[in-house]
């Protein structure tokens, strides 16, 4: 059966740890594997890191740049080289590719999100393998994915993938970082990745000099992807042939099972595509009503407002302790909410002096971050 498969490969697998130059045999094996998957009729998207690492190697820089402008310049050098190597290798196997560079802003507007989705569908229809990276050269801090694990999960959700493979330099997730804990226990299956705290693993610092995210961003990517119904696997980038074995049912790497009832596409866009501009802290009654009864948020349940936002911006809904449990599109701006927080809905018009919507966030514009 033809499936949609998103594969993300990290800098740690694509480059030599000592020099930062390209790990050619790994890339060649990856290219062969992905081309074979295409020939079997699967739709394939590759999310590839490496622009900064490859750019550094090209320019003789021995450590990851700290300044943002230098990183942006170096990424512009590396991205060109990276895509050229991919195109050369895929061309040998007659496999067309496309370069897709995204910033978070491209997914924030619903219309451009849908536009990106349609472009991916068109490319997949044409039999092309889109090669995706963050557009590091132009991305500004407020509108960054920050790491390609998150980007790959959002792409997997966008293209309604069946599988997301996160390829890295360890063979799977362990109960602790295997580099510093030789007794760490390997984890083969995660049945339900709902609350990240439930998954009792210790996360060490990132393993490679050039990678950005480390294991934490892989787990949170698995959370986003499984929430969208995508089976997610963390496995070794040096043995990409394993992807085919995993598709045939072999238990390799760490497999995160997809949520059986994923939220609809619009709710997923609210939860993970939007960037919240502020926070609303809610009392227990409001948290219960939203989490378990699927209700809209009313002014009476708000105990504190944080951030400067306008009506129709995205905001995070938090419990008293500040833990975010939902995200939504708000009907009021900060100054208005500061006046009406804690009040009954029928008092709003009198307080503000004009008539306004009854709900602060309507339930259609609200998505839970974790399954209730
Ligand atoms: N609990 C854990 N299980 C497995 N690996 C871990 C864990 N905690 C930290 N790590 C480290 O995460 C590293 C992978 O992250 P990173 O270097 O960012 O890879 P990539 O470049 O592939 O995104 C591994 O090399 C490993 O040392
Ligand atoms: N967009 C950046 C990679 C960011 C990133 O997440 O890196 P990694 O942790 O190696 O997957 C680049 O191409 O260098």
Short mmCIF file of C-alpha atoms and ligand atoms in Angstrom, two decimals:
data_model
loop_
_atom_site.label_atom_id
_atom_site.label_comp_id
_atom_site.label_asym_id
_atom_site.label_seq_id
_atom_site.Cartn_x
_atom_site.Cartn_y
_atom_site.Cartn_z
CA UNK A 1 0.00 0.00 0.00
CA UNK A 2 1.32 3.45 -0.92
CA UNK A 3 2.12 5.58 2.12
CA UNK A 4 3.28 9.14 2.85
CA UNK A 5 6.65 9.11 4.60
CA UNK A 6 8.51 12.08 6.09
CA UNK A 7 12.18 11.49 6.92
CA UNK A 8 14.18 14.01 8.97
CA UNK A 9 17.96 13.75 9.10
CA UNK A 10 20.00 15.76 11.60
CA UNK A 11 23.36 17.47 11.23
CA UNK A 12 24.94 14.85 13.50
CA UNK A 13 24.23 12.14 10.89
CA UNK A 14 24.97 14.24 7.79
CA UNK A 15 28.38 15.50 8.79
CA UNK A 16 31.64 14.09 10.15
CA UNK A 17 31.82 14.93 13.85
CA UNK A 18 35.49 15.97 13.72
CA UNK A 19 35.55 18.19 10.64
CA UNK A 20 31.91 19.09 9.93
CA UNK A 21 32.37 18.01 6.30
CA UNK A 22 29.67 15.89 4.64
CA UNK A 23 29.26 12.21 5.59
CA UNK A 24 29.03 11.15 1.94
CA UNK A 25 28.34 7.45 2.47
CA UNK A 26 25.43 8.23 4.84
CA UNK A 27 23.96 10.69 2.34
CA UNK A 28 24.39 8.24 -0.54
CA UNK A 29 22.66 5.44 1.40
CA UNK A 30 19.84 7.80 2.36
CA UNK A 31 19.42 8.83 -1.29
CA UNK A 32 19.28 5.17 -2.37
CA UNK A 33 16.73 4.30 0.31
CA UNK A 34 14.45 7.25 -0.46
CA UNK A 35 14.63 6.60 -4.21
CA UNK A 36 13.68 2.95 -3.60
CA UNK A 37 10.71 4.05 -1.48
CA UNK A 38 9.59 6.29 -4.34
CA UNK A 39 9.88 3.40 -6.81
CA UNK A 40 7.69 1.31 -4.50
CA UNK A 41 5.05 4.02 -4.95
CA UNK A 42 5.40 5.83 -1.60
CA UNK A 43 5.23 9.62 -1.33
CA UNK A 44 8.44 10.85 0.32
CA UNK A 45 9.42 14.16 1.95
CA UNK A 46 12.96 14.71 3.27
CA UNK A 47 13.56 17.31 6.00
CA UNK A 48 17.31 17.88 5.99
CA UNK A 49 19.37 19.88 8.47
CA UNK A 50 22.99 20.67 7.74
CA UNK A 51 23.00 24.15 6.17
CA UNK A 52 24.88 25.71 9.10
CA UNK A 53 27.23 22.73 9.60
CA UNK A 54 28.08 22.44 5.90
CA UNK A 55 28.47 26.22 5.57
CA UNK A 56 30.90 26.23 8.50
CA UNK A 57 32.96 23.43 6.95
CA UNK A 58 33.03 25.30 3.61
CA UNK A 59 34.26 28.49 5.29
CA UNK A 60 36.70 26.75 7.63
CA UNK A 61 34.83 27.73 10.83
CA UNK A 62 35.53 25.26 13.60
CA UNK A 63 32.52 25.90 15.83
CA UNK A 64 28.84 26.72 15.42
CA UNK A 65 28.44 30.52 15.00
CA UNK A 66 26.96 32.30 18.01
CA UNK A 67 25.86 35.55 16.35
CA UNK A 68 22.56 35.36 14.49
CA UNK A 69 23.77 37.26 11.43
CA UNK A 70 26.84 35.03 11.05
CA UNK A 71 24.64 31.94 11.38
CA UNK A 72 22.28 33.31 8.72
CA UNK A 73 25.16 34.06 6.35
CA UNK A 74 26.78 30.66 6.93
CA UNK A 75 23.43 28.87 6.33
CA UNK A 76 23.15 30.62 2.95
CA UNK A 77 26.55 29.15 1.98
CA UNK A 78 25.75 25.66 3.31
CA UNK A 79 22.20 25.29 1.98
CA UNK A 80 23.33 25.77 -1.63
CA UNK A 81 26.06 23.16 -1.28
CA UNK A 82 23.78 20.72 0.50
CA UNK A 83 21.04 20.85 -2.14
CA UNK A 84 23.62 20.54 -4.91
CA UNK A 85 24.97 17.31 -3.40
CA UNK A 86 21.43 15.96 -3.01
CA UNK A 87 20.51 16.89 -6.57
CA UNK A 88 23.65 15.26 -7.97
CA UNK A 89 23.05 12.01 -6.07
CA UNK A 90 19.27 11.82 -6.66
CA UNK A 91 19.82 12.64 -10.36
CA UNK A 92 22.05 9.57 -10.71
CA UNK A 93 18.96 7.56 -9.74
CA UNK A 94 16.62 9.66 -11.95
CA UNK A 95 14.77 10.95 -8.91
CA UNK A 96 13.63 14.61 -9.18
CA UNK A 97 13.85 16.73 -6.02
CA UNK A 98 12.68 20.19 -4.96
CA UNK A 99 14.04 22.64 -2.41
CA UNK A 100 11.41 23.94 0.05
CA UNK A 101 12.63 26.54 2.57
CA UNK A 102 10.07 27.49 5.20
CA UNK A 103 9.82 29.95 8.07
CA UNK A 104 7.33 29.68 10.90
CA UNK A 105 5.52 32.73 9.48
CA UNK A 106 4.57 30.66 6.42
CA UNK A 107 2.42 28.44 8.65
CA UNK A 108 0.93 31.15 10.92
CA UNK A 109 -1.49 32.61 8.35
CA UNK A 110 -4.17 30.02 7.64
CA UNK A 111 -4.21 31.01 3.94
CA UNK A 112 -0.44 30.58 3.50
CA UNK A 113 -0.56 27.31 5.51
CA UNK A 114 -3.10 25.97 3.03
CA UNK A 115 -1.00 27.29 0.16
CA UNK A 116 2.10 25.45 1.46
CA UNK A 117 -0.02 22.31 1.87
CA UNK A 118 -1.21 22.53 -1.74
CA UNK A 119 2.36 23.02 -3.02
CA UNK A 120 3.47 19.87 -1.17
CA UNK A 121 0.53 17.91 -2.61
CA UNK A 122 1.43 19.09 -6.11
CA UNK A 123 5.11 18.10 -5.67
CA UNK A 124 4.17 14.67 -4.30
CA UNK A 125 1.70 14.17 -7.15
CA UNK A 126 4.55 14.90 -9.60
CA UNK A 127 6.65 12.17 -7.95
CA UNK A 128 9.16 14.73 -6.64
CA UNK A 129 10.94 14.39 -3.27
CA UNK A 130 10.68 17.82 -1.57
CA UNK A 131 13.79 18.55 0.52
CA UNK A 132 12.75 20.87 3.33
CA UNK A 133 14.78 23.04 5.69
CA UNK A 134 14.10 26.13 7.76
CA UNK A 135 14.90 29.26 5.77
CA UNK A 136 17.63 30.14 8.27
CA UNK A 137 18.94 33.05 6.22
CA UNK A 138 15.76 35.13 6.55
CA UNK A 139 14.01 33.68 9.64
CA UNK A 140 13.71 36.19 12.49
CA UNK A 141 13.77 35.07 16.11
CA UNK A 142 10.06 35.49 16.85
CA UNK A 143 9.06 33.44 13.82
CA UNK A 144 11.44 30.51 13.93
CA UNK A 145 10.85 26.78 14.19
CA UNK A 146 14.27 26.79 15.88
CA UNK A 147 14.93 23.13 15.18
CA UNK A 148 14.15 20.78 12.35
CA UNK A 149 12.59 18.12 14.60
CA UNK A 150 9.65 20.48 15.21
CA UNK A 151 9.62 21.52 11.55
CA UNK A 152 9.48 17.89 10.41
CA UNK A 153 6.56 17.13 12.75
CA UNK A 154 4.63 20.13 11.42
CA UNK A 155 5.37 19.06 7.84
CA UNK A 156 4.26 15.48 8.66
CA UNK A 157 0.99 16.87 10.07
CA UNK A 158 0.57 19.19 7.04
CA UNK A 159 1.02 16.42 4.44
CA UNK A 160 -1.03 13.96 6.55
CA UNK A 161 1.88 11.56 6.66
CA UNK A 162 1.60 7.94 7.78
CA UNK A 163 5.17 7.90 9.11
CA UNK A 164 7.76 10.33 10.47
CA UNK A 165 11.33 9.02 10.79
CA UNK A 166 13.68 11.12 12.96
CA UNK A 167 17.18 9.98 11.96
CA UNK A 168 19.95 10.81 14.38
CA UNK A 169 23.29 9.55 15.72
CA UNK A 170 21.84 7.21 18.36
CA UNK A 171 19.87 4.06 17.51
CA UNK A 172 16.86 4.94 19.68
CA UNK A 173 15.61 6.75 22.76
CA UNK A 174 17.02 5.55 26.11
CA UNK A 175 15.94 6.09 29.71
CA UNK A 176 18.94 8.47 29.91
CA UNK A 177 21.62 9.77 27.54
CA UNK A 178 23.55 6.59 26.59
CA UNK A 179 26.75 8.62 26.09
CA UNK A 180 26.98 9.49 29.75
CA UNK A 181 24.93 6.54 31.18
CA UNK A 182 26.13 3.19 29.83
CA UNK A 183 23.37 1.46 31.84
CA UNK A 184 20.57 3.48 30.20
CA UNK A 185 17.67 1.24 29.17
CA UNK A 186 16.58 1.27 25.51
CA UNK A 187 12.93 2.17 24.85
CA UNK A 188 11.29 0.29 21.95
CA UNK A 189 7.69 1.48 21.98
CA UNK A 190 5.86 4.46 23.42
CA UNK A 191 2.16 3.64 23.35
CA UNK A 192 0.77 6.98 24.41
CA UNK A 193 2.82 10.16 24.35
CA UNK A 194 0.32 12.48 25.93
CA UNK A 195 1.97 14.21 28.82
CA UNK A 196 5.71 14.63 28.19
CA UNK A 197 6.31 14.25 31.93
CA UNK A 198 4.70 10.79 31.90
CA UNK A 199 7.53 9.56 29.70
CA UNK A 200 10.13 9.12 32.39
CA UNK A 201 13.38 9.66 30.52
CA UNK A 202 16.33 11.84 31.37
CA UNK A 203 17.47 13.98 28.51
CA UNK A 204 21.16 14.81 28.25
CA UNK A 205 22.67 17.75 26.34
CA UNK A 206 22.69 17.42 22.58
CA UNK A 207 25.24 14.89 21.50
CA UNK A 208 26.80 16.58 18.50
CA UNK A 209 28.62 19.89 18.15
CA UNK A 210 26.51 20.89 15.17
CA UNK A 211 23.00 19.72 16.05
CA UNK A 212 20.56 22.14 17.68
CA UNK A 213 17.69 20.30 19.21
CA UNK A 214 18.97 17.22 21.04
CA UNK A 215 16.61 14.49 22.22
CA UNK A 216 14.07 16.83 23.85
CA UNK A 217 13.00 18.37 20.55
CA UNK A 218 12.65 14.86 19.06
CA UNK A 219 10.24 13.85 21.81
CA UNK A 220 8.23 17.00 21.45
CA UNK A 221 8.20 16.45 17.65
CA UNK A 222 6.91 12.91 18.29
CA UNK A 223 4.19 14.45 20.46
CA UNK A 224 3.06 16.83 17.70
CA UNK A 225 3.23 14.13 15.01
CA UNK A 226 1.51 11.31 16.92
CA UNK A 227 -1.19 13.84 17.92
CA UNK A 228 -1.78 14.31 14.18
CA UNK A 229 -2.06 10.52 13.68
CA UNK A 230 1.51 10.04 12.37
CA UNK A 231 3.50 7.01 13.58
CA UNK A 232 6.92 8.37 14.61
CA UNK A 233 10.25 6.55 14.84
CA UNK A 234 13.60 7.66 16.30
CA UNK A 235 16.37 5.64 14.69
CA UNK A 236 19.97 5.68 13.48
CA UNK A 237 20.77 7.84 10.45
CA UNK A 238 23.73 5.68 9.38
CA UNK A 239 21.58 2.65 8.59
CA UNK A 240 18.74 4.15 6.59
CA UNK A 241 18.04 0.74 5.02
CA UNK A 242 16.29 0.10 8.34
CA UNK A 243 13.47 2.40 7.22
CA UNK A 244 12.29 -0.31 4.81
CA UNK A 245 12.53 -2.98 7.51
CA UNK A 246 10.53 -0.81 9.91
CA UNK A 247 7.86 -0.26 7.26
CA UNK A 248 7.65 -4.07 7.00
CA UNK A 249 6.98 -4.33 10.72
CA UNK A 250 10.41 -4.89 12.29
CA UNK A 251 10.82 -3.44 15.78
CA UNK A 252 13.85 -1.20 15.21
CA UNK A 253 14.50 2.13 16.96
CA UNK A 254 11.92 3.74 19.23
CA UNK A 255 8.41 3.73 17.78
CA UNK A 256 5.77 6.19 19.04
CA UNK A 257 2.26 4.98 18.26
CA UNK A 258 -0.12 7.47 16.64
CA UNK A 259 -3.09 8.82 18.57
CA UNK A 260 -6.19 6.87 17.49
CA UNK A 261 -8.40 9.97 17.32
CA UNK A 262 -6.26 12.83 15.94
CA UNK A 263 -7.69 16.36 16.08
CA UNK A 264 -8.91 17.82 12.80
CA UNK A 265 -6.54 19.79 10.55
CA UNK A 266 -7.69 23.24 11.69
CA UNK A 267 -7.33 22.37 15.39
CA UNK A 268 -3.84 21.00 14.71
CA UNK A 269 -2.93 24.25 12.98
CA UNK A 270 -4.18 26.19 16.05
CA UNK A 271 -2.23 23.97 18.46
CA UNK A 272 1.08 23.80 16.64
CA UNK A 273 1.10 26.13 13.60
CA UNK A 274 0.24 29.37 15.42
CA UNK A 275 2.62 31.36 17.61
CA UNK A 276 0.96 32.58 20.85
CA UNK A 277 1.30 36.31 21.54
CA UNK A 278 0.19 36.14 25.18
CA UNK A 279 -1.12 33.98 28.01
CA UNK A 280 -4.40 33.76 29.90
CA UNK A 281 -4.27 32.18 33.38
CA UNK A 282 -7.54 30.43 34.23
CA UNK A 283 -9.25 29.22 37.42
CA UNK A 284 -9.95 25.52 38.00
CA UNK A 285 -13.58 25.75 36.80
CA UNK A 286 -12.58 27.19 33.44
CA UNK A 287 -9.75 24.64 33.01
CA UNK A 288 -12.20 21.78 33.70
CA UNK A 289 -14.89 23.20 31.38
CA UNK A 290 -12.44 23.58 28.49
CA UNK A 291 -10.45 20.37 29.00
CA UNK A 292 -13.23 17.92 29.77
CA UNK A 293 -16.50 19.49 28.61
CA UNK A 294 -15.32 21.09 25.34
CA UNK A 295 -16.67 24.52 26.37
CA UNK A 296 -15.66 28.00 25.15
CA UNK A 297 -13.69 30.33 27.44
CA UNK A 298 -15.75 33.01 29.23
CA UNK A 299 -14.37 36.13 30.99
CA UNK A 300 -15.41 34.84 34.44
CA UNK A 301 -12.73 32.12 34.39
CA UNK A 302 -9.75 34.42 33.68
CA UNK A 303 -7.56 35.31 36.65
CA UNK A 304 -4.61 36.97 34.92
CA UNK A 305 -3.66 38.28 31.47
CA UNK A 306 -0.09 38.40 30.19
CA UNK A 307 1.39 39.80 26.94
CA UNK A 308 0.39 42.42 24.37
CA UNK A 309 -2.02 40.95 21.84
CA UNK A 310 -4.80 42.04 19.52
CA UNK A 311 -8.17 40.45 18.82
CA UNK A 312 -7.72 37.36 16.55
CA UNK A 313 -4.15 36.73 17.74
CA UNK A 314 -3.22 33.31 19.10
CA UNK A 315 -2.91 32.98 22.88
CA UNK A 316 -1.89 30.22 25.29
CA UNK A 317 -4.44 29.08 27.90
CA UNK A 318 -2.72 28.15 31.17
CA UNK A 319 -3.83 26.83 34.53
CA UNK A 320 -3.12 28.75 37.75
CA UNK A 321 0.46 27.44 37.88
CA UNK A 322 1.19 28.72 34.37
CA UNK A 323 1.16 25.33 32.63
CA UNK A 324 -0.20 25.66 29.09
CA UNK A 325 -2.97 23.15 28.32
CA UNK A 326 -4.67 24.71 25.29
CA UNK A 327 -4.21 27.31 22.58
CA UNK A 328 -6.78 29.47 20.86
CA UNK A 329 -7.64 32.53 18.80
CA UNK A 330 -8.78 35.31 21.13
CA UNK A 331 -11.73 37.68 20.50
CA UNK A 332 -10.37 40.57 22.60
CA UNK A 333 -7.14 42.54 22.98
CA UNK A 334 -5.06 42.76 26.15
CA UNK A 335 -6.43 46.08 27.47
CA UNK A 336 -10.01 44.89 27.09
CA UNK A 337 -9.38 41.58 28.83
CA UNK A 338 -7.67 43.30 31.75
CA UNK A 339 -10.93 45.19 32.35
CA UNK A 340 -13.35 42.30 31.98
CA UNK A 341 -11.39 39.38 33.50
CA UNK A 342 -13.34 37.65 36.27
CA UNK A 343 -16.64 39.31 35.22
CA UNK A 344 -19.87 37.69 34.04
CA UNK A 345 -20.53 37.84 30.29
CA UNK A 346 -23.61 40.08 30.69
CA UNK A 347 -21.44 42.75 32.37
CA UNK A 348 -18.99 43.08 29.45
CA UNK A 349 -20.99 45.59 27.41
CA UNK A 350 -21.43 47.90 30.38
CA UNK A 351 -17.74 47.73 31.35
CA UNK A 352 -16.35 48.33 27.85
CA UNK A 353 -19.12 50.62 26.61
CA UNK A 354 -19.76 48.67 23.40
CA UNK A 355 -21.19 45.28 22.53
CA UNK A 356 -18.73 42.42 22.05
CA UNK A 357 -18.76 38.63 21.62
CA UNK A 358 -19.84 36.61 24.66
CA UNK A 359 -16.92 34.19 24.40
CA UNK A 360 -13.29 35.20 24.93
CA UNK A 361 -12.12 32.16 22.93
CA UNK A 362 -14.82 30.22 21.09
CA UNK A 363 -14.49 26.45 21.32
CA UNK A 364 -14.21 26.19 17.51
CA UNK A 365 -11.06 28.34 17.78
CA UNK A 366 -9.55 26.38 20.64
CA UNK A 367 -7.30 23.30 20.65
CA UNK A 368 -6.06 21.20 23.58
CA UNK A 369 -2.30 20.64 23.71
CA UNK A 370 -2.80 17.19 25.27
CA UNK A 371 -5.57 14.66 24.88
CA UNK A 372 -8.12 15.05 27.72
N1 LIG B 1 17.57 9.88 26.74
C1 LIG B 1 18.33 9.93 25.63
N2 LIG B 1 18.31 8.89 24.75
C2 LIG B 1 19.06 8.92 23.60
N3 LIG B 1 19.86 9.97 23.26
C3 LIG B 1 19.95 11.04 24.08
C4 LIG B 1 19.17 11.07 25.30
N4 LIG B 1 19.41 12.26 25.91
C5 LIG B 1 20.29 12.93 25.13
N5 LIG B 1 20.63 12.22 24.02
C6 LIG B 1 21.57 12.70 22.98
O1 LIG B 1 20.85 13.29 21.89
C7 LIG B 1 21.74 13.27 20.76
C8 LIG B 1 20.97 13.48 19.45
O2 LIG B 1 20.60 14.84 19.33
P1 LIG B 1 21.28 15.87 18.28
O3 LIG B 1 22.76 15.88 18.46
O4 LIG B 1 20.56 17.17 18.35
O5 LIG B 1 20.97 15.10 16.93
P2 LIG B 1 20.49 15.58 15.49
O6 LIG B 1 21.59 16.42 14.91
O7 LIG B 1 20.32 14.26 14.81
O8 LIG B 1 19.19 16.35 15.62
C9 LIG B 1 22.41 11.91 20.87
O9 LIG B 1 23.69 11.95 20.34
C10 LIG B 1 22.42 11.60 22.38
O10 LIG B 1 23.71 11.71 22.94
N1 LIG B 2 18.21 24.56 9.89
C1 LIG B 2 19.46 24.18 10.52
C2 LIG B 2 19.32 22.93 11.35
C3 LIG B 2 18.59 23.06 12.63
C4 LIG B 2 18.50 21.70 13.36
O1 LIG B 2 17.46 21.36 13.91
O2 LIG B 2 19.61 20.89 13.35
P1 LIG B 2 19.61 19.34 13.86
O3 LIG B 2 19.43 19.35 15.38
O4 LIG B 2 20.92 18.84 13.45
O5 LIG B 2 18.49 18.65 13.18
C5 LIG B 2 20.53 23.84 9.48
O6 LIG B 2 20.18 23.45 8.35
O7 LIG B 2 21.71 23.93 9.82
#
